[in-house]
Short mmCIF file of N, CA and C in Angstrom, two decimals:
data_model
loop_
_atom_site.label_atom_id
_atom_site.label_comp_id
_atom_site.label_asym_id
_atom_site.label_seq_id
_atom_site.Cartn_x
_atom_site.Cartn_y
_atom_site.Cartn_z
N UNK A 263 0.84 -1.21 0.00
CA UNK A 263 0.00 0.00 0.00
C UNK A 263 0.87 1.25 0.00
N UNK A 264 1.94 1.22 0.78
CA UNK A 264 2.87 2.35 0.82
C UNK A 264 3.44 2.62 -0.57
N UNK A 265 3.72 1.53 -1.27
CA UNK A 265 4.25 1.64 -2.62
C UNK A 265 3.28 2.38 -3.53
N UNK A 266 1.99 2.10 -3.42
CA UNK A 266 0.97 2.76 -4.24
C UNK A 266 0.90 4.26 -3.93
N UNK A 267 1.02 4.59 -2.64
CA UNK A 267 1.00 6.00 -2.22
C UNK A 267 2.21 6.74 -2.81
N UNK A 268 3.37 6.12 -2.70
CA UNK A 268 4.60 6.73 -3.25
C UNK A 268 4.49 6.88 -4.76
N UNK A 269 3.95 5.85 -5.41
CA UNK A 269 3.79 5.89 -6.87
C UNK A 269 2.88 7.04 -7.29
N UNK A 270 1.78 7.23 -6.54
CA UNK A 270 0.84 8.31 -6.87
C UNK A 270 1.50 9.68 -6.66
N UNK A 271 2.31 9.80 -5.60
CA UNK A 271 3.01 11.06 -5.34
C UNK A 271 4.00 11.36 -6.47
N UNK A 272 4.71 10.33 -6.92
CA UNK A 272 5.66 10.52 -8.03
C UNK A 272 4.94 10.92 -9.31
N UNK A 273 3.82 10.28 -9.57
CA UNK A 273 3.04 10.62 -10.77
C UNK A 273 2.54 12.06 -10.69
N UNK A 274 2.10 12.45 -9.50
CA UNK A 274 1.61 13.82 -9.29
C UNK A 274 2.73 14.83 -9.53
N UNK A 275 3.94 14.51 -9.00
CA UNK A 275 5.09 15.40 -9.20
C UNK A 275 5.48 15.46 -10.68
N UNK A 276 5.36 14.32 -11.37
CA UNK A 276 5.69 14.29 -12.79
C UNK A 276 4.72 15.18 -13.58
N UNK A 277 3.43 15.11 -13.23
CA UNK A 277 2.43 15.95 -13.90
C UNK A 277 2.71 17.43 -13.65
N UNK A 278 3.09 17.75 -12.40
CA UNK A 278 3.41 19.14 -12.05
C UNK A 278 4.61 19.64 -12.84
N UNK A 279 5.66 18.82 -12.90
CA UNK A 279 6.86 19.19 -13.65
C UNK A 279 6.56 19.35 -15.14
N UNK A 280 5.69 18.49 -15.65
CA UNK A 280 5.30 18.56 -17.05
C UNK A 280 4.59 19.89 -17.34
N UNK A 281 3.68 20.28 -16.42
CA UNK A 281 2.97 21.56 -16.60
C UNK A 281 3.92 22.75 -16.52
N UNK A 282 4.88 22.69 -15.58
CA UNK A 282 5.85 23.78 -15.44
C UNK A 282 6.71 23.87 -16.70
N UNK A 283 7.14 22.72 -17.20
CA UNK A 283 7.95 22.68 -18.42
C UNK A 283 7.20 23.29 -19.60
N UNK A 284 5.90 22.94 -19.72
CA UNK A 284 5.06 23.46 -20.80
C UNK A 284 4.90 24.98 -20.67
N UNK A 285 4.71 25.44 -19.43
CA UNK A 285 4.55 26.86 -19.16
C UNK A 285 5.82 27.63 -19.52
N UNK A 286 6.97 27.11 -19.11
CA UNK A 286 8.25 27.76 -19.41
C UNK A 286 8.47 27.84 -20.92
N UNK A 287 8.17 26.75 -21.63
CA UNK A 287 8.31 26.74 -23.09
C UNK A 287 7.41 27.80 -23.73
N UNK A 288 6.17 27.88 -23.25
CA UNK A 288 5.24 28.88 -23.79
C UNK A 288 5.72 30.30 -23.51
N UNK A 289 6.25 30.52 -22.31
CA UNK A 289 6.79 31.84 -21.96
C UNK A 289 7.97 32.22 -22.85
N UNK A 290 8.84 31.25 -23.10
CA UNK A 290 10.00 31.49 -23.98
C UNK A 290 9.53 31.80 -25.40
N UNK A 291 8.54 31.05 -25.87
CA UNK A 291 8.00 31.30 -27.21
C UNK A 291 7.44 32.71 -27.30
N UNK A 292 6.67 33.09 -26.30
CA UNK A 292 6.06 34.43 -26.29
C UNK A 292 7.13 35.51 -26.21
N UNK A 293 8.14 35.27 -25.38
CA UNK A 293 9.23 36.23 -25.23
C UNK A 293 9.96 36.43 -26.56
N UNK A 294 10.21 35.33 -27.27
CA UNK A 294 10.88 35.42 -28.57
C UNK A 294 10.04 36.22 -29.56
N UNK A 295 8.73 35.98 -29.55
CA UNK A 295 7.83 36.69 -30.46
C UNK A 295 7.81 38.19 -30.16
N UNK A 296 7.87 38.53 -28.86
CA UNK A 296 7.80 39.95 -28.48
C UNK A 296 9.11 40.67 -28.72
N UNK A 297 10.21 39.90 -28.85
CA UNK A 297 11.51 40.53 -29.05
C UNK A 297 11.85 40.71 -30.53
N UNK A 298 11.08 40.08 -31.40
CA UNK A 298 11.43 40.17 -32.82
C UNK A 298 10.19 40.38 -33.68
N UNK A 299 10.37 41.11 -34.75
CA UNK A 299 9.29 41.27 -35.72
C UNK A 299 9.65 40.58 -37.03
N UNK A 300 10.70 39.78 -37.01
CA UNK A 300 11.15 39.16 -38.26
C UNK A 300 10.25 37.99 -38.64
N UNK A 301 9.89 37.95 -39.90
CA UNK A 301 9.08 36.87 -40.44
C UNK A 301 9.78 36.32 -41.67
N UNK A 302 9.83 35.01 -41.75
CA UNK A 302 10.42 34.36 -42.92
C UNK A 302 9.27 34.04 -43.88
N UNK A 303 8.85 35.04 -44.63
CA UNK A 303 7.64 34.89 -45.45
C UNK A 303 7.89 34.13 -46.75
N UNK A 304 6.88 33.33 -47.10
CA UNK A 304 6.90 32.59 -48.37
C UNK A 304 5.45 32.32 -48.74
N UNK A 305 5.17 32.01 -50.01
CA UNK A 305 3.80 31.66 -50.36
C UNK A 305 3.44 30.31 -49.72
N UNK A 306 2.32 30.29 -49.01
CA UNK A 306 1.88 29.08 -48.32
C UNK A 306 0.48 28.72 -48.80
N UNK A 307 0.28 27.43 -49.08
CA UNK A 307 -1.08 26.95 -49.36
C UNK A 307 -1.73 26.66 -48.01
N UNK A 308 -2.53 27.61 -47.56
CA UNK A 308 -3.11 27.52 -46.22
C UNK A 308 -3.98 26.27 -46.06
N UNK A 309 -4.74 25.93 -47.11
CA UNK A 309 -5.61 24.75 -47.01
C UNK A 309 -4.79 23.47 -46.77
N UNK A 310 -3.62 23.36 -47.42
CA UNK A 310 -2.78 22.17 -47.24
C UNK A 310 -2.15 22.14 -45.85
N UNK A 311 -1.77 23.32 -45.34
CA UNK A 311 -1.16 23.39 -44.01
C UNK A 311 -2.20 23.02 -42.94
N UNK A 312 -3.43 23.51 -43.11
CA UNK A 312 -4.51 23.17 -42.17
C UNK A 312 -4.74 21.66 -42.16
N UNK A 313 -4.81 21.06 -43.35
CA UNK A 313 -5.04 19.61 -43.46
C UNK A 313 -3.92 18.83 -42.78
N UNK A 314 -2.68 19.30 -42.94
CA UNK A 314 -1.52 18.64 -42.35
C UNK A 314 -1.56 18.69 -40.83
N UNK A 315 -1.88 19.87 -40.28
CA UNK A 315 -1.95 20.02 -38.82
C UNK A 315 -3.12 19.20 -38.26
N UNK A 316 -4.26 19.22 -38.95
CA UNK A 316 -5.43 18.46 -38.50
C UNK A 316 -5.12 16.97 -38.43
N UNK A 317 -4.31 16.50 -39.37
CA UNK A 317 -3.92 15.08 -39.41
C UNK A 317 -3.16 14.70 -38.14
N UNK A 318 -2.33 15.63 -37.65
CA UNK A 318 -1.55 15.36 -36.43
C UNK A 318 -2.46 15.17 -35.22
N UNK A 319 -3.65 15.80 -35.25
CA UNK A 319 -4.58 15.73 -34.13
C UNK A 319 -5.63 14.63 -34.31
N UNK A 320 -5.56 13.92 -35.43
CA UNK A 320 -6.61 12.96 -35.76
C UNK A 320 -6.82 11.91 -34.67
N UNK A 321 -5.71 11.36 -34.16
CA UNK A 321 -5.80 10.34 -33.11
C UNK A 321 -6.51 10.85 -31.88
N UNK A 322 -6.17 12.06 -31.46
CA UNK A 322 -6.78 12.67 -30.27
C UNK A 322 -8.27 12.92 -30.49
N UNK A 323 -8.62 13.37 -31.71
CA UNK A 323 -10.03 13.63 -32.01
C UNK A 323 -10.83 12.33 -32.05
N UNK A 324 -10.24 11.28 -32.60
CA UNK A 324 -10.92 9.98 -32.64
C UNK A 324 -11.12 9.45 -31.23
N UNK A 325 -10.10 9.61 -30.40
CA UNK A 325 -10.14 9.14 -29.02
C UNK A 325 -11.30 9.78 -28.26
N UNK A 326 -11.56 11.06 -28.56
CA UNK A 326 -12.62 11.79 -27.86
C UNK A 326 -13.94 11.79 -28.65
N UNK A 327 -13.95 11.01 -29.75
CA UNK A 327 -15.15 10.90 -30.59
C UNK A 327 -15.64 12.27 -31.08
N UNK A 328 -14.69 13.09 -31.53
CA UNK A 328 -15.04 14.41 -32.05
C UNK A 328 -15.19 14.34 -33.56
N UNK A 329 -16.16 15.06 -34.07
CA UNK A 329 -16.37 15.13 -35.52
C UNK A 329 -15.64 16.35 -36.03
N UNK A 330 -14.77 16.16 -37.02
CA UNK A 330 -13.99 17.26 -37.58
C UNK A 330 -14.34 17.43 -39.05
N UNK A 331 -14.80 18.63 -39.42
CA UNK A 331 -15.15 18.88 -40.82
C UNK A 331 -14.43 20.14 -41.31
N UNK A 332 -14.13 20.14 -42.60
CA UNK A 332 -13.48 21.32 -43.19
C UNK A 332 -14.25 21.78 -44.41
N UNK A 333 -14.15 23.06 -44.66
CA UNK A 333 -14.72 23.66 -45.86
C UNK A 333 -13.71 24.73 -46.29
N UNK A 334 -12.84 24.35 -47.23
CA UNK A 334 -11.74 25.25 -47.59
C UNK A 334 -11.62 25.42 -49.09
N UNK A 335 -11.36 26.65 -49.50
CA UNK A 335 -11.09 26.92 -50.91
C UNK A 335 -9.73 26.30 -51.26
N UNK A 336 -9.58 25.92 -52.53
CA UNK A 336 -8.33 25.32 -52.98
C UNK A 336 -7.99 25.86 -54.37
N UNK A 337 -6.80 26.47 -54.54
CA UNK A 337 -5.80 26.71 -53.50
C UNK A 337 -6.13 27.99 -52.72
N UNK A 338 -5.55 28.10 -51.54
CA UNK A 338 -5.75 29.27 -50.70
C UNK A 338 -4.37 29.74 -50.26
N UNK A 339 -3.82 30.72 -50.98
CA UNK A 339 -2.42 31.08 -50.77
C UNK A 339 -2.27 32.40 -50.00
N UNK A 340 -1.43 32.36 -48.97
CA UNK A 340 -1.07 33.58 -48.26
C UNK A 340 0.45 33.65 -48.22
N UNK A 341 0.98 34.87 -48.09
CA UNK A 341 2.43 35.06 -47.92
C UNK A 341 2.67 35.21 -46.42
N UNK A 342 3.31 34.20 -45.85
CA UNK A 342 3.45 34.18 -44.39
C UNK A 342 4.62 33.31 -43.98
N UNK A 343 4.91 33.38 -42.68
CA UNK A 343 5.96 32.55 -42.07
C UNK A 343 5.34 31.19 -41.76
N UNK A 344 5.75 30.15 -42.51
CA UNK A 344 5.12 28.83 -42.41
C UNK A 344 5.11 28.29 -40.98
N UNK A 345 6.25 28.34 -40.30
CA UNK A 345 6.32 27.75 -38.96
C UNK A 345 5.45 28.50 -37.96
N UNK A 346 5.39 29.83 -38.11
CA UNK A 346 4.56 30.61 -37.19
C UNK A 346 3.07 30.36 -37.44
N UNK A 347 2.68 30.27 -38.72
CA UNK A 347 1.27 29.98 -39.03
C UNK A 347 0.92 28.57 -38.59
N UNK A 348 1.87 27.66 -38.72
CA UNK A 348 1.66 26.29 -38.24
C UNK A 348 1.41 26.30 -36.73
N UNK A 349 2.14 27.13 -36.02
CA UNK A 349 1.97 27.26 -34.57
C UNK A 349 0.58 27.80 -34.24
N UNK A 350 0.11 28.76 -35.04
CA UNK A 350 -1.24 29.31 -34.85
C UNK A 350 -2.28 28.20 -34.98
N UNK A 351 -2.15 27.40 -36.04
CA UNK A 351 -3.11 26.33 -36.30
C UNK A 351 -3.08 25.27 -35.20
N UNK A 352 -1.87 24.92 -34.76
CA UNK A 352 -1.72 23.93 -33.68
C UNK A 352 -2.41 24.44 -32.41
N UNK A 353 -2.15 25.70 -32.06
CA UNK A 353 -2.74 26.25 -30.84
C UNK A 353 -4.27 26.34 -30.93
N UNK A 354 -4.78 26.76 -32.10
CA UNK A 354 -6.23 26.87 -32.27
C UNK A 354 -6.92 25.50 -32.20
N UNK A 355 -6.33 24.49 -32.87
CA UNK A 355 -6.94 23.17 -32.85
C UNK A 355 -6.82 22.53 -31.46
N UNK A 356 -5.67 22.72 -30.83
CA UNK A 356 -5.47 22.20 -29.48
C UNK A 356 -6.51 22.81 -28.53
N UNK A 357 -6.73 24.10 -28.67
CA UNK A 357 -7.70 24.82 -27.84
C UNK A 357 -9.12 24.28 -28.09
N UNK A 358 -9.45 24.09 -29.39
CA UNK A 358 -10.78 23.60 -29.75
C UNK A 358 -11.02 22.21 -29.17
N UNK A 359 -10.02 21.33 -29.29
CA UNK A 359 -10.15 19.97 -28.76
C UNK A 359 -10.27 20.00 -27.24
N UNK A 360 -9.48 20.83 -26.62
CA UNK A 360 -9.45 20.93 -25.15
C UNK A 360 -10.82 21.31 -24.59
N UNK A 361 -11.55 22.17 -25.31
CA UNK A 361 -12.82 22.67 -24.78
C UNK A 361 -14.05 22.13 -25.49
N UNK A 362 -13.88 21.07 -26.28
CA UNK A 362 -15.03 20.42 -26.91
C UNK A 362 -15.35 19.15 -26.13
N UNK A 363 -16.61 19.01 -25.76
CA UNK A 363 -17.03 17.82 -25.02
C UNK A 363 -16.93 16.59 -25.92
N UNK A 364 -16.72 15.40 -25.35
CA UNK A 364 -16.75 14.18 -26.16
C UNK A 364 -18.04 14.12 -26.98
N UNK A 365 -17.94 13.60 -28.19
CA UNK A 365 -19.05 13.55 -29.16
C UNK A 365 -19.33 14.91 -29.80
N UNK A 366 -18.51 15.91 -29.49
CA UNK A 366 -18.73 17.25 -30.03
C UNK A 366 -18.19 17.39 -31.45
N UNK A 367 -18.17 18.63 -31.92
CA UNK A 367 -17.79 18.87 -33.31
C UNK A 367 -16.86 20.08 -33.42
N UNK A 368 -15.91 19.97 -34.34
CA UNK A 368 -15.00 21.08 -34.66
C UNK A 368 -15.11 21.33 -36.16
N UNK A 369 -15.28 22.58 -36.54
CA UNK A 369 -15.37 22.92 -37.96
C UNK A 369 -14.28 23.93 -38.31
N UNK A 370 -13.67 23.72 -39.45
CA UNK A 370 -12.63 24.62 -39.93
C UNK A 370 -13.02 25.09 -41.33
N UNK A 371 -13.14 26.41 -41.48
CA UNK A 371 -13.54 26.98 -42.77
C UNK A 371 -12.51 28.02 -43.17
N UNK A 372 -12.11 28.03 -44.44
CA UNK A 372 -11.13 29.01 -44.92
C UNK A 372 -11.51 29.42 -46.34
N UNK A 373 -11.46 30.72 -46.58
CA UNK A 373 -11.86 31.23 -47.91
C UNK A 373 -11.19 32.57 -48.19
N UNK A 374 -11.07 32.89 -49.46
CA UNK A 374 -10.51 34.18 -49.87
C UNK A 374 -11.66 35.15 -50.11
N UNK A 375 -11.44 36.39 -49.71
CA UNK A 375 -12.47 37.41 -49.88
C UNK A 375 -11.77 38.72 -50.25
N UNK A 376 -11.62 38.96 -51.55
CA UNK A 376 -10.95 40.18 -52.00
C UNK A 376 -9.49 40.19 -51.62
N UNK A 377 -9.10 41.14 -50.78
CA UNK A 377 -7.69 41.31 -50.41
C UNK A 377 -7.30 40.55 -49.16
N UNK A 378 -8.18 39.69 -48.67
CA UNK A 378 -7.82 38.95 -47.46
C UNK A 378 -8.30 37.50 -47.50
N UNK A 379 -7.64 36.70 -46.67
CA UNK A 379 -8.03 35.30 -46.49
C UNK A 379 -8.57 35.17 -45.08
N UNK A 380 -9.70 34.50 -44.95
CA UNK A 380 -10.34 34.33 -43.65
C UNK A 380 -10.31 32.86 -43.24
N UNK A 381 -9.96 32.63 -41.98
CA UNK A 381 -9.94 31.29 -41.40
C UNK A 381 -10.85 31.31 -40.18
N UNK A 382 -11.79 30.36 -40.13
CA UNK A 382 -12.69 30.25 -38.98
C UNK A 382 -12.53 28.85 -38.37
N UNK A 383 -12.19 28.81 -37.09
CA UNK A 383 -12.13 27.54 -36.36
C UNK A 383 -13.22 27.61 -35.28
N UNK A 384 -14.22 26.74 -35.41
CA UNK A 384 -15.36 26.77 -34.48
C UNK A 384 -15.51 25.41 -33.81
N UNK A 385 -15.97 25.43 -32.57
CA UNK A 385 -16.18 24.18 -31.85
C UNK A 385 -17.40 24.27 -30.95
N UNK A 386 -18.03 23.10 -30.76
CA UNK A 386 -19.12 23.03 -29.80
C UNK A 386 -18.51 22.89 -28.42
N UNK A 387 -19.32 23.19 -27.42
CA UNK A 387 -18.79 23.07 -26.06
C UNK A 387 -19.54 23.97 -25.12
N UNK A 388 -19.13 23.97 -23.86
CA UNK A 388 -19.81 24.83 -22.87
C UNK A 388 -19.68 26.29 -23.27
N UNK A 389 -20.73 27.03 -23.06
CA UNK A 389 -20.71 28.45 -23.43
C UNK A 389 -19.64 29.22 -22.69
N UNK A 390 -19.12 30.25 -23.35
CA UNK A 390 -18.13 31.13 -22.72
C UNK A 390 -18.84 32.45 -22.40
N UNK A 391 -18.71 32.90 -21.18
CA UNK A 391 -19.35 34.15 -20.78
C UNK A 391 -18.70 35.34 -21.47
N UNK A 392 -19.41 36.45 -21.49
CA UNK A 392 -18.93 37.65 -22.17
C UNK A 392 -17.60 38.13 -21.59
N UNK A 393 -17.46 38.02 -20.28
CA UNK A 393 -16.21 38.44 -19.63
C UNK A 393 -15.04 37.59 -20.12
N UNK A 394 -15.28 36.29 -20.27
CA UNK A 394 -14.24 35.39 -20.77
C UNK A 394 -13.91 35.69 -22.22
N UNK A 395 -14.95 35.95 -23.03
CA UNK A 395 -14.72 36.24 -24.45
C UNK A 395 -13.81 37.45 -24.63
N UNK A 396 -14.01 38.45 -23.79
CA UNK A 396 -13.21 39.67 -23.89
C UNK A 396 -11.75 39.40 -23.52
N UNK A 397 -11.53 38.45 -22.62
CA UNK A 397 -10.18 38.28 -22.06
C UNK A 397 -9.42 37.04 -22.51
N UNK A 398 -9.98 36.24 -23.45
CA UNK A 398 -9.31 34.98 -23.81
C UNK A 398 -7.90 35.16 -24.38
N UNK A 399 -7.60 36.34 -24.91
CA UNK A 399 -6.27 36.56 -25.49
C UNK A 399 -5.27 37.11 -24.47
N UNK A 400 -5.74 37.39 -23.25
CA UNK A 400 -4.84 37.90 -22.21
C UNK A 400 -3.89 36.81 -21.74
N UNK A 401 -2.67 37.21 -21.38
CA UNK A 401 -1.71 36.25 -20.86
C UNK A 401 -2.23 35.60 -19.58
N UNK A 402 -2.09 34.28 -19.50
CA UNK A 402 -2.44 33.47 -18.33
C UNK A 402 -3.94 33.41 -18.04
N UNK A 403 -4.78 34.01 -18.91
CA UNK A 403 -6.22 33.96 -18.64
C UNK A 403 -6.79 32.65 -19.16
N UNK A 404 -7.55 31.96 -18.33
CA UNK A 404 -8.13 30.68 -18.74
C UNK A 404 -9.59 30.64 -18.35
N UNK A 405 -10.41 30.13 -19.27
CA UNK A 405 -11.81 29.87 -18.94
C UNK A 405 -11.85 28.56 -18.16
N UNK A 406 -12.94 28.31 -17.49
CA UNK A 406 -13.10 27.06 -16.72
C UNK A 406 -11.88 26.83 -15.82
N UNK A 407 -11.60 27.80 -14.97
CA UNK A 407 -10.39 27.75 -14.16
C UNK A 407 -10.27 26.49 -13.32
N UNK A 408 -11.40 25.96 -12.86
CA UNK A 408 -11.34 24.78 -12.01
C UNK A 408 -10.83 23.55 -12.75
N UNK A 409 -11.01 23.54 -14.12
CA UNK A 409 -10.61 22.37 -14.89
C UNK A 409 -9.40 22.64 -15.77
N UNK A 410 -8.95 23.88 -15.83
CA UNK A 410 -7.91 24.23 -16.80
C UNK A 410 -6.58 23.54 -16.52
N UNK A 411 -6.25 23.37 -15.24
CA UNK A 411 -4.97 22.72 -14.93
C UNK A 411 -5.00 21.25 -15.36
N UNK A 412 -6.13 20.60 -15.10
CA UNK A 412 -6.25 19.20 -15.50
C UNK A 412 -6.16 19.06 -17.02
N UNK A 413 -6.63 20.08 -17.73
CA UNK A 413 -6.60 20.03 -19.18
C UNK A 413 -5.23 20.41 -19.73
N UNK A 414 -4.34 20.87 -18.86
CA UNK A 414 -2.97 21.11 -19.29
C UNK A 414 -2.72 22.47 -19.93
N UNK A 415 -3.69 23.35 -19.90
CA UNK A 415 -3.51 24.66 -20.53
C UNK A 415 -2.63 25.58 -19.71
N UNK A 416 -1.91 26.46 -20.40
CA UNK A 416 -1.04 27.40 -19.69
C UNK A 416 -1.63 28.80 -19.68
N UNK A 417 -2.67 29.02 -20.46
CA UNK A 417 -3.23 30.36 -20.56
C UNK A 417 -2.41 31.26 -21.46
N UNK A 418 -1.52 30.68 -22.27
CA UNK A 418 -0.67 31.48 -23.16
C UNK A 418 -0.89 31.17 -24.64
N UNK A 419 -1.55 30.05 -24.93
CA UNK A 419 -1.71 29.63 -26.33
C UNK A 419 -2.36 30.68 -27.21
N UNK A 420 -3.48 31.26 -26.74
CA UNK A 420 -4.20 32.24 -27.55
C UNK A 420 -3.47 33.59 -27.58
N UNK A 421 -2.70 33.88 -26.53
CA UNK A 421 -1.86 35.09 -26.53
C UNK A 421 -0.82 34.99 -27.64
N UNK A 422 -0.23 33.82 -27.78
CA UNK A 422 0.77 33.56 -28.82
C UNK A 422 0.12 33.64 -30.20
N UNK A 423 -1.07 33.04 -30.34
CA UNK A 423 -1.81 33.11 -31.61
C UNK A 423 -2.03 34.56 -32.02
N UNK A 424 -2.52 35.37 -31.09
CA UNK A 424 -2.82 36.78 -31.39
C UNK A 424 -1.56 37.53 -31.82
N UNK A 425 -0.46 37.27 -31.12
CA UNK A 425 0.80 37.96 -31.43
C UNK A 425 1.26 37.60 -32.85
N UNK A 426 1.19 36.32 -33.21
CA UNK A 426 1.63 35.89 -34.55
C UNK A 426 0.73 36.49 -35.62
N UNK A 427 -0.58 36.49 -35.38
CA UNK A 427 -1.52 37.07 -36.35
C UNK A 427 -1.22 38.55 -36.54
N UNK A 428 -0.97 39.27 -35.46
CA UNK A 428 -0.66 40.70 -35.55
C UNK A 428 0.65 40.94 -36.28
N UNK A 429 1.63 40.06 -36.08
CA UNK A 429 2.90 40.18 -36.80
C UNK A 429 2.68 40.08 -38.31
N UNK A 430 1.64 39.33 -38.72
CA UNK A 430 1.32 39.19 -40.14
C UNK A 430 0.33 40.26 -40.61
N UNK A 431 0.12 41.28 -39.76
CA UNK A 431 -0.81 42.37 -40.06
C UNK A 431 -2.24 41.86 -40.27
N UNK A 432 -2.56 40.80 -39.53
CA UNK A 432 -3.90 40.24 -39.60
C UNK A 432 -4.70 40.60 -38.36
N UNK A 433 -5.89 40.05 -38.27
CA UNK A 433 -6.75 40.30 -37.11
C UNK A 433 -7.38 39.00 -36.63
N UNK A 434 -7.73 38.95 -35.34
CA UNK A 434 -8.38 37.77 -34.78
C UNK A 434 -9.49 38.20 -33.84
N UNK A 435 -10.63 37.53 -33.94
CA UNK A 435 -11.76 37.78 -33.05
C UNK A 435 -12.33 36.45 -32.58
N UNK A 436 -13.09 36.50 -31.49
CA UNK A 436 -13.78 35.32 -31.00
C UNK A 436 -15.21 35.72 -30.69
N UNK A 437 -16.15 34.83 -31.02
CA UNK A 437 -17.55 35.12 -30.72
C UNK A 437 -18.29 33.84 -30.37
N UNK A 438 -19.34 34.03 -29.60
CA UNK A 438 -20.21 32.91 -29.28
C UNK A 438 -21.34 32.90 -30.31
N UNK A 439 -21.55 31.75 -30.96
CA UNK A 439 -22.62 31.61 -31.94
C UNK A 439 -23.69 30.74 -31.31
N UNK A 440 -24.80 31.31 -30.97
CA UNK A 440 -25.86 30.72 -30.14
C UNK A 440 -25.25 30.11 -28.89
N UNK A 441 -25.88 29.14 -28.27
CA UNK A 441 -25.35 28.63 -26.99
C UNK A 441 -24.42 27.44 -27.18
N UNK A 442 -24.27 26.98 -28.43
CA UNK A 442 -23.53 25.74 -28.66
C UNK A 442 -22.16 25.89 -29.31
N UNK A 443 -21.88 27.01 -29.94
CA UNK A 443 -20.65 27.15 -30.72
C UNK A 443 -19.83 28.35 -30.28
N UNK A 444 -18.51 28.17 -30.31
CA UNK A 444 -17.56 29.27 -30.14
C UNK A 444 -16.72 29.30 -31.42
N UNK A 445 -16.54 30.48 -31.99
CA UNK A 445 -15.79 30.58 -33.26
C UNK A 445 -14.66 31.61 -33.15
N UNK A 446 -13.46 31.18 -33.55
CA UNK A 446 -12.31 32.08 -33.68
C UNK A 446 -12.16 32.40 -35.16
N UNK A 447 -12.12 33.68 -35.48
CA UNK A 447 -11.99 34.10 -36.88
C UNK A 447 -10.71 34.90 -37.05
N UNK A 448 -9.88 34.45 -38.00
CA UNK A 448 -8.62 35.12 -38.30
C UNK A 448 -8.65 35.62 -39.73
N UNK A 449 -8.19 36.84 -39.95
CA UNK A 449 -8.04 37.35 -41.31
C UNK A 449 -6.58 37.67 -41.57
N UNK A 450 -6.12 37.26 -42.75
CA UNK A 450 -4.75 37.55 -43.20
C UNK A 450 -4.82 38.37 -44.49
N UNK A 451 -3.98 39.38 -44.62
CA UNK A 451 -3.92 40.06 -45.92
C UNK A 451 -3.29 39.12 -46.95
N UNK A 452 -3.78 39.19 -48.19
CA UNK A 452 -3.27 38.31 -49.25
C UNK A 452 -1.89 38.75 -49.71
N UNK A 453 -1.63 40.05 -49.69
CA UNK A 453 -0.40 40.63 -50.25
C UNK A 453 0.87 40.08 -49.63
N UNK A 454 1.99 40.29 -50.32
CA UNK A 454 3.28 39.75 -49.84
C UNK A 454 4.19 40.82 -49.29
N UNK A 455 3.62 41.95 -48.85
CA UNK A 455 4.49 43.00 -48.29
C UNK A 455 5.14 42.50 -47.01
#
């Protein structure tokens, strides 16, 4: 029995260290973004990058019985820093999966509209209050605070997303669509300036 108690304590310490490690990494990422405005821009097929990132999350989505659908124009080209945009997509999908109940749904839509490309990542899940909607991009701010630690969030993912989008001269908003959906909408300029 003592062995089981010790084992549980070690597992608990491992989880704590893992969270601290994740937090430190996120802080370093954010610090790097705030210290530099350099972007390694190239033409990117956004629809292909989204499909590639979604594939990485496929196992996790299947495990939680989440339905994932896409509606994307092809080709959908933006001039951007591939690794930074990949980070945006990873953080948005990770966030959507984290806050979607089992059997829920995640939708990803991307389309060109004149001089900009729009990306919408929406998910079903518990409603977010207006106060939370206003503050989701703040550093260390987390909705569902009682469960956020268990879910492994650092409260920095969306802050990093916003910073990268702004570096690309884009915009990001979040809105509640009726009581069942939350949607993050990002716009990128098409131009290569």
